[in-house]
């Protein structure tokens, strides 16, 4: 948790050029979705807030949002040996760029220990982040996921 | 005539054979990755019946079981007195004995990582005979920490050797609306990795490591012949559709979070079978 990067508003202003702002009006925490698949940035427009570090993914199916069983996706800014904390603090006016989602079910962010894995199907998705007390939910705007080759599942990294 | 399988129409095809990648440093974090090119499997069959039969609910899908799991890692310090550690992920209590069923959703029976294509569910409007198919891909993976603190010496121990062997059986199965499974075909497949490691710079683990894969069967993937009929292998025949069968991903995640740890104050030899 100590490695979470809280960027200043000035940095956010620059980043916003490349990001499409997608948070619903009135939300305290906005989840901005980059044009680069998997990249998001959380921006806190309100007071400091504790967020559950777990990021949920929902898919639009037959006009309704349904949870997609994506595991191991957290509000962490780097892949470390420490397990993700249960909650992360997002200070007032701070922002956070988690490690991008790879589009997979299991090895979804950092490399994980998976038996069955695979890319989620193409479709319309959104991210959901909740406050640590589970009383508030923050949604990104919808974004599209295109087809992903099976060969992309698990390539050598280095 | 009730709805039934058309004899001789069940098939499993291996569309893409798996192959293991050479163990490699993870670009995103302090891990050594075991990854592979996925296996892709397609199953098919036809069902038929009399005029007026309602095929709604007949489902063709694939069931995957993991029945062998070897997972361990050996760490040792830069010098003998920094000690060594052995982390066993695939023996009780870290990993309970017995197999598991491999699904994304815990408790599911059919493989569920390829929505829309991983099964065919007949509708009341489906015409008989009905061609059914089920397809998915899978690329198991493992990721080992590059270092850990030895509790006996207080020194960092570095990943020195690791081995993973995962053996699966994938079963093509036809389920009736009453929940009766008819296992049609099956195939065994596995992925193996084993290597020794040494950092080139103990103070900078992101620097390149020496990675030496061990010979023989240490690094390979294999797919068996396609087998007719239901699985009779005693190692997993009883858990194919059993409701209480553990979920593989959850079991593995738990075992990696809580491995069996043995430590030594020196560079020790550990029994990897324990």
Coordinates of C-alpha atoms in Angstrom, one line a residue:
Chain A
X1 CA 0.0 0.0 0.0
X2 CA 2.9 2.2 0.7
X3 CA 3.8 2.2 -3.0
X4 CA 0.5 3.6 -4.2
X5 CA 1.2 6.6 -6.3
X6 CA -0.9 9.6 -5.5
X7 CA -0.4 12.1 -8.3
X8 CA -0.9 15.8 -8.0
X9 CA -3.7 17.6 -9.8
X10 CA -1.1 19.1 -12.2
X11 CA 0.0 15.7 -13.3
X12 CA -3.6 14.7 -13.7
X13 CA -4.3 17.6 -15.9
X14 CA -1.6 16.4 -18.3
X15 CA -2.8 12.8 -18.2
X16 CA -6.4 13.8 -18.8
X17 CA -5.5 14.8 -22.3
X18 CA -4.9 11.2 -23.2
X19 CA -7.8 9.9 -21.1
X20 CA -11.5 9.9 -21.8
X21 CA -13.3 11.0 -18.7
X22 CA -16.1 8.6 -18.1
X23 CA -17.3 8.9 -14.6
X24 CA -20.9 9.6 -14.0
X25 CA -21.8 13.1 -12.9
X26 CA -21.8 13.6 -9.1
X27 CA -19.5 10.8 -8.2
X28 CA -16.8 11.6 -5.7
X29 CA -14.4 9.1 -7.2
X30 CA -14.1 9.2 -11.0
X31 CA -12.8 6.2 -12.8
X32 CA -11.3 7.4 -16.1
X33 CA -10.8 4.8 -18.8
X34 CA -7.8 5.2 -21.1
X35 CA -7.9 4.6 -24.8
X36 CA -5.3 1.9 -24.1
X37 CA -7.2 -1.2 -23.0
X38 CA -6.9 -2.0 -19.4
X39 CA -5.6 1.3 -18.2
X40 CA -7.6 3.3 -15.7
X41 CA -7.1 6.2 -13.4
X42 CA -9.0 7.0 -10.3
X43 CA -9.5 10.6 -9.4
X44 CA -10.9 11.7 -6.1
X45 CA -12.9 14.9 -6.4
X46 CA -14.1 14.8 -2.8
X47 CA -12.7 14.2 0.6
X48 CA -10.3 11.4 1.4
X49 CA -11.9 8.0 1.1
X50 CA -11.0 4.4 1.9
X51 CA -11.6 2.2 -1.1
X52 CA -11.8 -1.6 -1.3
X53 CA -8.7 -2.5 -3.3
X54 CA -10.7 -5.2 -5.2
X55 CA -11.8 -4.0 -8.7
X56 CA -14.9 -5.6 -10.1
X57 CA -15.6 -5.9 -13.8
X58 CA -19.1 -6.0 -15.2
X59 CA -20.3 -6.9 -18.7
X60 CA -23.4 -5.6 -20.5
X61 CA -25.5 -8.7 -21.3
X62 CA -28.9 -8.3 -22.9
X63 CA -29.1 -4.7 -21.7
X64 CA -28.1 -5.4 -18.1
X65 CA -24.8 -5.2 -16.3
X66 CA -23.7 -8.6 -15.0
X67 CA -20.6 -9.3 -12.9
X68 CA -17.8 -11.0 -14.8
X69 CA -15.7 -13.4 -12.6
X70 CA -12.4 -11.6 -13.0
X71 CA -10.1 -12.4 -10.1
X72 CA -6.8 -10.9 -8.9
X73 CA -7.6 -7.3 -10.0
X74 CA -6.7 -4.7 -7.4
X75 CA -6.0 -1.0 -6.9
X76 CA -2.3 -1.5 -6.8
X77 CA 0.2 0.7 -8.7
X78 CA 2.8 -2.0 -9.0
X79 CA 3.2 -5.8 -8.7
X80 CA 5.0 -6.6 -5.5
X81 CA 5.5 -9.6 -3.3
X82 CA 3.0 -8.2 -0.7
X83 CA -0.6 -9.2 -1.0
X84 CA -2.9 -6.4 -2.0
X85 CA -4.3 -4.6 1.0
X86 CA -8.0 -4.9 1.8
X87 CA -8.4 -1.2 1.4
X88 CA -6.5 1.7 0.0
X89 CA -6.7 5.4 1.0
X90 CA -7.3 7.8 -1.8
X91 CA -6.6 11.3 -0.4
X92 CA -8.6 14.4 -1.4
X93 CA -7.8 15.4 -5.0
X94 CA -5.4 12.5 -5.4
X95 CA -5.3 10.1 -8.2
X96 CA -4.2 6.5 -8.7
X97 CA -3.2 4.5 -11.7
X98 CA -3.5 0.8 -11.0
X99 CA -1.5 -1.8 -12.9
X100 CA -3.6 -2.3 -16.1
X101 CA -6.1 -5.2 -16.5
X102 CA -4.8 -7.7 -19.0
X103 CA -8.3 -8.7 -20.0
X104 CA -8.0 -12.2 -18.5
X105 CA -10.1 -13.9 -15.9
X106 CA -7.3 -15.1 -13.5
X107 CA -3.9 -13.8 -14.5
X108 CA -5.6 -10.5 -14.8
X109 CA -3.1 -7.9 -13.6
X110 CA 0.1 -9.2 -12.2
X111 CA 1.2 -12.7 -13.1
X112 CA -0.8 -15.2 -10.9
X113 CA -1.0 -18.9 -10.2
X114 CA -3.8 -20.1 -12.4
X115 CA -5.0 -23.5 -13.7
X116 CA -7.9 -22.3 -15.8
X117 CA -7.5 -18.9 -17.4
X118 CA -8.4 -17.1 -20.5
X119 CA -9.4 -13.8 -21.9
X120 CA -12.9 -12.5 -21.2
X121 CA -15.0 -12.4 -24.3
X122 CA -15.3 -9.4 -26.5
X123 CA -18.1 -7.0 -25.4
X124 CA -19.0 -4.0 -23.4
X125 CA -17.7 -3.7 -19.9
X126 CA -17.3 -1.3 -17.0
X127 CA -15.2 -1.2 -13.8
X128 CA -16.7 -1.0 -10.4
X129 CA -14.9 0.2 -7.3
X130 CA -16.5 0.3 -3.9
X131 CA -15.8 2.2 -0.7
X132 CA -14.2 0.1 1.9
X133 CA -17.4 0.1 4.0
X134 CA -19.2 -1.1 0.9
X135 CA -21.7 1.8 1.1
X136 CA -20.7 3.5 -2.1
X137 CA -20.0 2.2 -5.5
X138 CA -18.2 4.0 -8.3
X139 CA -18.5 3.0 -11.9
X140 CA -16.5 3.8 -15.0
X141 CA -18.2 4.5 -18.2
X142 CA -18.7 1.5 -20.5
X143 CA -15.7 0.5 -22.7
X144 CA -15.3 -2.1 -25.4
X145 CA -13.1 -5.2 -25.3
X146 CA -12.2 -6.6 -28.6
X147 CA -11.3 -10.2 -29.4
X148 CA -8.1 -11.4 -27.9
X149 CA -6.1 -14.2 -29.4
X150 CA -5.6 -17.2 -27.2
X151 CA -1.9 -17.0 -27.9
X152 CA -1.9 -13.7 -26.0
X153 CA -2.8 -15.5 -22.8
X154 CA 0.6 -16.2 -21.4
X155 CA 3.6 -15.0 -23.3
X156 CA 7.0 -14.7 -21.9
X157 CA 7.6 -11.3 -20.4
X158 CA 11.3 -10.8 -20.7
Chain B
X1 CA -37.6 -42.6 -28.8
X2 CA -36.2 -40.3 -26.3
X3 CA -33.6 -37.7 -27.1
X4 CA -30.2 -39.4 -27.4
X5 CA -26.7 -39.1 -28.7
X6 CA -26.2 -40.0 -32.4
X7 CA -23.7 -42.9 -32.2
X8 CA -20.3 -42.1 -33.6
X9 CA -20.7 -38.3 -33.6
X10 CA -18.8 -37.5 -30.4
X11 CA -15.4 -36.1 -31.0
X12 CA -12.6 -34.1 -29.3
X13 CA -10.1 -32.2 -31.4
X14 CA -6.9 -30.7 -30.2
X15 CA -6.9 -27.4 -32.2
X16 CA -3.7 -26.1 -30.6
X17 CA -1.1 -28.1 -28.7
X18 CA 0.3 -26.5 -25.6
X19 CA 4.0 -25.8 -25.2
X20 CA 5.8 -24.4 -22.2
X21 CA 7.7 -21.2 -22.4
X22 CA 11.2 -21.0 -20.9
X23 CA 10.9 -19.7 -17.3
X24 CA 11.4 -15.9 -17.4
X25 CA 11.7 -12.9 -15.2
X26 CA 8.4 -11.0 -15.0
X27 CA 8.6 -7.6 -16.5
X28 CA 6.0 -6.2 -14.2
X29 CA 7.2 -7.4 -10.8
X30 CA 9.6 -9.4 -8.7
X31 CA 8.6 -12.8 -10.0
X32 CA 9.9 -15.7 -12.0
X33 CA 7.1 -16.8 -14.4
X34 CA 6.3 -20.2 -15.7
X35 CA 3.9 -19.7 -18.6
X36 CA 2.9 -21.6 -21.7
X37 CA 1.3 -21.4 -25.1
X38 CA -2.3 -22.5 -24.5
X39 CA -4.0 -25.7 -25.4
X40 CA -7.2 -25.3 -27.4
X41 CA -9.8 -28.1 -27.4
X42 CA -13.0 -28.5 -29.4
X43 CA -15.6 -31.1 -28.7
X44 CA -18.7 -32.0 -30.7
X45 CA -21.6 -34.4 -31.0
X46 CA -25.1 -34.7 -32.4
X47 CA -28.3 -35.5 -30.6
X48 CA -31.5 -36.7 -32.1
X49 CA -35.0 -37.7 -31.2
X50 CA -38.5 -38.2 -32.5
X51 CA -40.8 -35.6 -34.0
X52 CA -42.2 -33.6 -31.1
X53 CA -39.4 -34.3 -28.7
X54 CA -38.3 -31.2 -26.8
X55 CA -34.5 -30.9 -26.7
X56 CA -34.5 -27.8 -24.4
X57 CA -31.8 -28.0 -21.8
X58 CA -29.6 -30.7 -23.3
X59 CA -26.1 -29.4 -22.9
X60 CA -22.8 -30.3 -24.4
X61 CA -19.8 -29.0 -22.4
X62 CA -16.3 -29.8 -21.3
X63 CA -15.2 -30.7 -17.7
X64 CA -11.6 -30.3 -16.7
X65 CA -10.0 -31.9 -13.7
X66 CA -6.6 -31.5 -12.3
X67 CA -5.3 -34.7 -10.7
X68 CA -1.6 -34.2 -10.3
X69 CA 0.0 -31.1 -8.9
X70 CA 3.7 -30.7 -8.2
X71 CA 4.6 -27.2 -7.0
X72 CA 7.6 -26.3 -5.0
X73 CA 10.4 -23.7 -4.8
X74 CA 13.8 -23.7 -3.1
X75 CA 15.4 -20.5 -2.0
X76 CA 18.9 -20.0 -0.6
X77 CA 21.0 -17.1 0.6
X78 CA 23.9 -15.5 -1.1
X79 CA 26.3 -17.3 1.2
X80 CA 25.9 -20.6 3.2
X81 CA 25.2 -18.9 6.5
X82 CA 22.4 -16.9 5.0
X83 CA 20.5 -20.1 5.1
X84 CA 17.9 -21.7 2.8
X85 CA 14.2 -22.3 2.5
X86 CA 11.9 -24.8 0.9
X87 CA 8.3 -23.8 0.0
X88 CA 6.0 -26.7 -0.7
X89 CA 2.7 -25.7 -2.3
X90 CA 1.3 -29.1 -3.3
X91 CA 1.3 -31.2 -0.1
X92 CA -1.1 -31.0 2.8
X93 CA -1.9 -28.8 4.6
X94 CA -1.0 -26.3 1.9
X95 CA -2.9 -28.3 -0.7
X96 CA -5.3 -31.0 0.3
X97 CA -5.0 -34.4 -1.4
X98 CA -7.4 -35.3 -4.2
X99 CA -8.2 -33.6 -7.4
X100 CA -10.1 -30.5 -8.2
X101 CA -12.4 -29.2 -10.9
X102 CA -11.1 -26.4 -13.1
X103 CA -13.7 -23.7 -13.6
X104 CA -13.6 -19.9 -13.3
X105 CA -16.8 -19.9 -11.2
X106 CA -16.3 -22.0 -8.0
X107 CA -18.9 -24.8 -8.0
X108 CA -19.4 -24.8 -11.7
X109 CA -19.1 -28.1 -13.5
X110 CA -18.5 -27.3 -17.1
X111 CA -15.5 -25.2 -18.2
X112 CA -16.7 -21.6 -18.3
X113 CA -13.9 -19.4 -19.6
X114 CA -15.2 -19.1 -23.1
X115 CA -18.8 -17.8 -22.9
X116 CA -20.9 -18.4 -25.9
X117 CA -18.5 -21.1 -27.2
X118 CA -17.7 -23.3 -24.3
X119 CA -21.0 -25.2 -24.4
X120 CA -24.1 -25.7 -26.5
X121 CA -27.4 -25.6 -24.8
X122 CA -30.3 -26.8 -26.8
X123 CA -33.5 -24.7 -27.0
X124 CA -37.0 -25.8 -27.3
X125 CA -36.9 -24.5 -30.9
X126 CA -33.7 -26.4 -31.8
X127 CA -34.3 -28.8 -34.7
X128 CA -33.3 -32.4 -34.3
X129 CA -30.9 -33.9 -35.1
X130 CA -28.9 -31.1 -33.5
X131 CA -25.1 -30.5 -33.9
X132 CA -23.5 -29.4 -30.7
X133 CA -20.1 -28.1 -29.9
X134 CA -17.9 -26.9 -27.0
X135 CA -14.6 -25.2 -27.2
X136 CA -12.1 -23.5 -24.9
X137 CA -8.4 -22.7 -24.5
X138 CA -6.3 -22.8 -21.3
X139 CA -2.8 -21.7 -20.4
X140 CA -1.9 -22.6 -16.8
X141 CA 0.7 -20.5 -15.2
X142 CA 2.8 -20.1 -12.1
X143 CA 4.7 -17.2 -10.6
X144 CA 7.4 -17.4 -7.9
X145 CA 8.7 -14.7 -5.7
X146 CA 12.3 -13.9 -6.5
X147 CA 13.3 -13.7 -2.8
X148 CA 12.1 -14.2 0.7
X149 CA 13.3 -13.6 4.2
X150 CA 14.7 -16.6 6.0
X151 CA 13.1 -16.5 9.5
X152 CA 16.1 -18.3 11.1
X153 CA 18.9 -16.2 9.8
X154 CA 17.0 -12.9 9.0
X155 CA 18.7 -12.9 5.6
X156 CA 17.3 -12.8 2.2
X157 CA 17.0 -16.1 0.4
X158 CA 16.8 -16.1 -3.4
X159 CA 14.9 -18.3 -5.7
X160 CA 17.3 -21.1 -6.6
X161 CA 15.1 -23.8 -8.1
X162 CA 11.4 -24.5 -8.8
X163 CA 9.3 -27.2 -10.3
X164 CA 5.7 -27.3 -11.4
X165 CA 3.9 -30.2 -13.0
X166 CA 0.2 -29.9 -13.7
X167 CA -1.8 -32.9 -15.1
X168 CA -5.3 -32.4 -16.4
X169 CA -8.0 -34.6 -17.8
X170 CA -10.6 -32.8 -20.0
X171 CA -13.9 -34.7 -20.5
X172 CA -16.5 -34.0 -23.2
X173 CA -19.8 -34.5 -21.5
X174 CA -23.5 -34.4 -22.5
X175 CA -25.9 -33.4 -19.8
X176 CA -29.6 -34.1 -20.0
X177 CA -32.2 -31.7 -18.6
X178 CA -32.6 -34.0 -15.7
X179 CA -28.9 -33.5 -14.8
X180 CA -27.6 -36.9 -16.0
X181 CA -24.1 -36.7 -17.4
X182 CA -23.0 -38.9 -20.2
X183 CA -19.2 -38.6 -20.5
X184 CA -18.4 -39.2 -24.2
X185 CA -14.7 -38.6 -24.7
X186 CA -11.7 -37.5 -22.7
X187 CA -8.1 -36.4 -23.1
X188 CA -5.2 -36.1 -20.7
X189 CA -2.7 -33.3 -21.0
X190 CA 0.0 -31.8 -18.9
X191 CA 2.6 -29.0 -18.6
X192 CA 5.9 -29.3 -16.8
X193 CA 8.5 -26.7 -15.8
X194 CA 11.7 -27.0 -13.8
X195 CA 14.7 -24.8 -13.7
X196 CA 17.5 -23.5 -11.5
X197 CA 18.1 -19.8 -11.0
X198 CA 20.7 -17.4 -9.8
X199 CA 20.6 -13.6 -9.8
X200 CA 23.5 -11.8 -11.6
X201 CA 23.1 -9.0 -9.1
X202 CA 21.9 -9.8 -5.7
X203 CA 21.3 -6.1 -5.0
X204 CA 19.2 -5.7 -8.1
X205 CA 16.9 -8.6 -8.7
X206 CA 15.5 -6.9 -11.8
X207 CA 18.8 -7.5 -13.5
X208 CA 19.1 -10.6 -15.7
X209 CA 19.2 -14.0 -13.9
X210 CA 20.9 -17.2 -14.9
X211 CA 18.1 -19.6 -15.8
X212 CA 19.0 -23.2 -16.5
X213 CA 16.1 -25.5 -17.4
X214 CA 16.7 -29.0 -16.2
X215 CA 16.7 -31.7 -18.8
X216 CA 14.5 -34.7 -19.4
X217 CA 10.9 -34.2 -18.7
X218 CA 11.4 -31.1 -16.8
X219 CA 10.1 -28.7 -19.4
X220 CA 7.5 -30.0 -21.7
X221 CA 3.8 -30.2 -22.5
X222 CA 2.1 -33.3 -23.7
X223 CA -1.4 -34.3 -24.9
X224 CA -2.6 -37.9 -24.9
X225 CA -4.6 -39.8 -27.4
X226 CA -8.4 -39.2 -27.3
X227 CA -10.1 -41.7 -25.1
X228 CA -13.6 -43.1 -25.7
X229 CA -16.2 -43.3 -23.0
X230 CA -16.3 -42.1 -19.4
X231 CA -13.1 -41.7 -17.4
X232 CA -12.3 -44.7 -15.2
X233 CA -9.1 -43.3 -13.7
X234 CA -9.5 -43.9 -9.9
X235 CA -7.6 -40.7 -9.3
X236 CA -10.5 -38.6 -10.3
X237 CA -13.4 -40.7 -11.6
X238 CA -15.4 -39.9 -8.4
X239 CA -15.1 -36.1 -8.6
X240 CA -15.9 -35.4 -12.2
X241 CA -19.4 -34.0 -11.5
X242 CA -19.5 -34.3 -7.7
X243 CA -21.0 -31.1 -6.2
X244 CA -18.3 -30.7 -3.5
X245 CA -15.3 -31.0 -5.8
X246 CA -12.9 -28.2 -4.9
X247 CA -12.2 -25.4 -7.4
X248 CA -8.6 -25.6 -8.8
X249 CA -7.9 -21.9 -9.0
X250 CA -9.0 -21.2 -5.4
X251 CA -7.0 -24.2 -4.1
X252 CA -3.9 -23.1 -5.9
X253 CA -4.2 -19.5 -4.8
X254 CA -4.7 -20.7 -1.2
X255 CA -1.7 -23.0 -1.3
X256 CA 0.5 -20.2 -2.7
X257 CA -0.7 -17.9 0.1
X258 CA 0.0 -20.5 2.7
X259 CA 2.7 -22.9 1.6
X260 CA 4.4 -25.4 3.8
X261 CA 7.7 -23.7 4.7
X262 CA 10.9 -25.4 5.9
X263 CA 13.9 -23.2 6.7
X264 CA 17.5 -24.0 7.5
X265 CA 20.4 -21.8 8.8
X266 CA 22.6 -23.1 6.1
X267 CA 22.3 -24.3 2.5
X268 CA 20.4 -27.5 3.1
X269 CA 19.0 -30.3 1.0
X270 CA 15.3 -30.6 1.4
X271 CA 13.1 -33.6 0.5
X272 CA 11.0 -32.3 -2.3
X273 CA 8.5 -35.2 -1.8
X274 CA 7.5 -33.9 1.6

